Coordinates of C-alpha atoms in Angstrom, one line a residue:
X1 CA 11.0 25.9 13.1
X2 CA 9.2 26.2 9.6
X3 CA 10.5 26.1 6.5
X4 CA 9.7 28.1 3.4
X5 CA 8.1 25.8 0.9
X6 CA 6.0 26.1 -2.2
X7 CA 2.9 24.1 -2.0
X8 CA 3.7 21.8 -5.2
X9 CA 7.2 21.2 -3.2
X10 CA 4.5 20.3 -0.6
X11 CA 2.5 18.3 -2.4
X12 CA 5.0 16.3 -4.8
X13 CA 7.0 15.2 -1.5
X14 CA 3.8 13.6 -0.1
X15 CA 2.0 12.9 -3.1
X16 CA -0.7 14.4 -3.4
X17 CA -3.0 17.5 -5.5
X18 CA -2.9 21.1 -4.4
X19 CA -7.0 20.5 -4.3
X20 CA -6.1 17.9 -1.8
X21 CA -4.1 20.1 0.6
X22 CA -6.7 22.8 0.6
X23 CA -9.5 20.2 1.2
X24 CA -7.8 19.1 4.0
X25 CA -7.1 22.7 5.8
X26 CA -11.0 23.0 5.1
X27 CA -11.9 20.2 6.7
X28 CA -9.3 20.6 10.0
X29 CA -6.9 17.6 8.8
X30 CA -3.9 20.3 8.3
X31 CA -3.7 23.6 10.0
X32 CA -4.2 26.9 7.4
X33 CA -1.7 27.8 4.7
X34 CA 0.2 30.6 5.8
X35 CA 0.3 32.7 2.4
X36 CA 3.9 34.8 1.6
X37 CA 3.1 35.5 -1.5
X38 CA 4.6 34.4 -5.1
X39 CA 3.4 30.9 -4.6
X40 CA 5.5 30.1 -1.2
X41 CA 3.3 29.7 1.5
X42 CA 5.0 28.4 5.5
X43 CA 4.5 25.0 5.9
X44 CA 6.5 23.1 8.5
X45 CA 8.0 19.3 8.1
X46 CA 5.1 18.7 10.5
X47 CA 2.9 19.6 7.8
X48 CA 4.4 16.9 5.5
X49 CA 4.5 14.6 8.2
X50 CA 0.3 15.3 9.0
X51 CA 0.2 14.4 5.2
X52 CA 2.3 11.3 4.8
X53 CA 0.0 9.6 8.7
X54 CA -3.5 11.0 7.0
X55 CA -2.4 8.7 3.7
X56 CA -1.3 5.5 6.2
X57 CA -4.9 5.7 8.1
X58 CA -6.6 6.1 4.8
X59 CA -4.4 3.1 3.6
X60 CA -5.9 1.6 7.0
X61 CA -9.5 2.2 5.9
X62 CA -10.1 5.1 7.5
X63 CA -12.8 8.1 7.2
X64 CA -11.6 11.3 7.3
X65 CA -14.0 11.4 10.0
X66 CA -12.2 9.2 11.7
X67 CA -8.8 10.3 10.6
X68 CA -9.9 13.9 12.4
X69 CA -10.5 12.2 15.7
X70 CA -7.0 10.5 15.8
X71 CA -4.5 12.8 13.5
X72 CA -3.8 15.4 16.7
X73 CA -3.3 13.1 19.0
X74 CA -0.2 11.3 16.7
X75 CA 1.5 14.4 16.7
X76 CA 0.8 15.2 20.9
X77 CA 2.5 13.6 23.3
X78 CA 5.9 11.1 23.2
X79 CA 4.4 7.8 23.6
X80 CA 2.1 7.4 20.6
X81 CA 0.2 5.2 22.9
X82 CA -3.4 6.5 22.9
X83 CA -3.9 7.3 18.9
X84 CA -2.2 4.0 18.7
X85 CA -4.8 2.6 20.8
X86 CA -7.6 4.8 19.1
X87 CA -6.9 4.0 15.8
X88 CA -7.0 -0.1 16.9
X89 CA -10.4 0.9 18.5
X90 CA -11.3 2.2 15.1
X91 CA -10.2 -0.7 13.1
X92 CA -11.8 -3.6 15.3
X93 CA -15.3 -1.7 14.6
X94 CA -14.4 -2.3 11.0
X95 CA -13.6 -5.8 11.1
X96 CA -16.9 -5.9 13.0
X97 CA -18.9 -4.7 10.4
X98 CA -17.2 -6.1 7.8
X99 CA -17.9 -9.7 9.8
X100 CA -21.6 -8.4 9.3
X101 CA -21.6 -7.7 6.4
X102 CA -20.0 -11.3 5.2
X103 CA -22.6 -12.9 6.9
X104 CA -25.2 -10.5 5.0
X105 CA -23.2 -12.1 1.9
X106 CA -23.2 -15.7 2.8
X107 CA -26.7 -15.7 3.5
X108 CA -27.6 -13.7 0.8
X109 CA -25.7 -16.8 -1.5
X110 CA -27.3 -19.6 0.9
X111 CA -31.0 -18.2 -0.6
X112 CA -29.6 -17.5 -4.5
X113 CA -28.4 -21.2 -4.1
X114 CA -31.8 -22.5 -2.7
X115 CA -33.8 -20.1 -5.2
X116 CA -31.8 -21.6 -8.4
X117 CA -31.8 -25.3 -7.0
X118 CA -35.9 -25.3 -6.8
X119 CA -36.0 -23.4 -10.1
X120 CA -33.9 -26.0 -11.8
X121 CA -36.4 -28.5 -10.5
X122 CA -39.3 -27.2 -12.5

C-alpha cells in the first residue's frame, strides 16, 4: 500500500537531493512521482527502499548503467538469488579491469624507474 509522503520526507530518510530523485525517475532507477499536489506526491516504502539498494551498489562501484540492469530484479522474486548473482557478475568485471589497469600502473613505474636510472647516469 502507498503512503502519502512529501518528497523532502523522501529524500531526508534516504539521503539524498530532490534533483537526485528526479534524475533517477528520468533515468528509470525509480518509477514516476505520482504528483497530489501541495508538495505531497505517493511514494511507497518500496520507493525508499529502491533508494537506500541504488546507494549500496553505487557504494559497490556501480554505474547507474549497471545499477538499471540489476535494481528490478532485487525487488522481483523471494530469493534475491539472480541480482545477487548479477551484481557478483558485475563486480568480478571490475576487479578484472582494475587488475588491468594495475598492471598498466606497474609497468608504467617499471619504465619511469628505467628512464630516471639511465638519466641519472649522464
Amino acid at each position: 500500500m502507498k503512503q502519502r509522503m512529501r518528497i523532502g520526507d523522501l529524500t531526508e530518510q534516504a539521503k539524498v537531493t530532490q534533483r537526485t530523485v528526479r534524475s533517477y525517475e528520468y533515468i528509470g532507477l525509480l518509477p514516476p512521482t505520482e504528483h497530489e499536489g501541495h508538495g505531497y506526491h505517493n511514494s511507497s516504502e518500496e520507493k525508499l527502499a529502491r533508494l537506500r539498494k541504488i546507494d549500496q551498489f553505487k557504494q559497490l562501484g556501480l554505474s547507474l548503467d549497471e545499477i538499471r540492469d540489476v535494481i528490478d530484479l532485487s525487488f522481483t522474486g523471494s530469493s534475491g538469488i539472480q541480482p545477487k548473482q548479477k551484481v557478483l557478475a558485475i563486480l568480478r568485471k571490475h576487479l578484472a579491469e582494475a587488475d588491468r589497469k594495475f598492471g598498466d600502473l606497474q609497468a608504467n613505474i617499471e619504465r619511469f624507474e628505467r628512464f630516471l636510472a639511465a638519466k641519472q647516469q649522464l
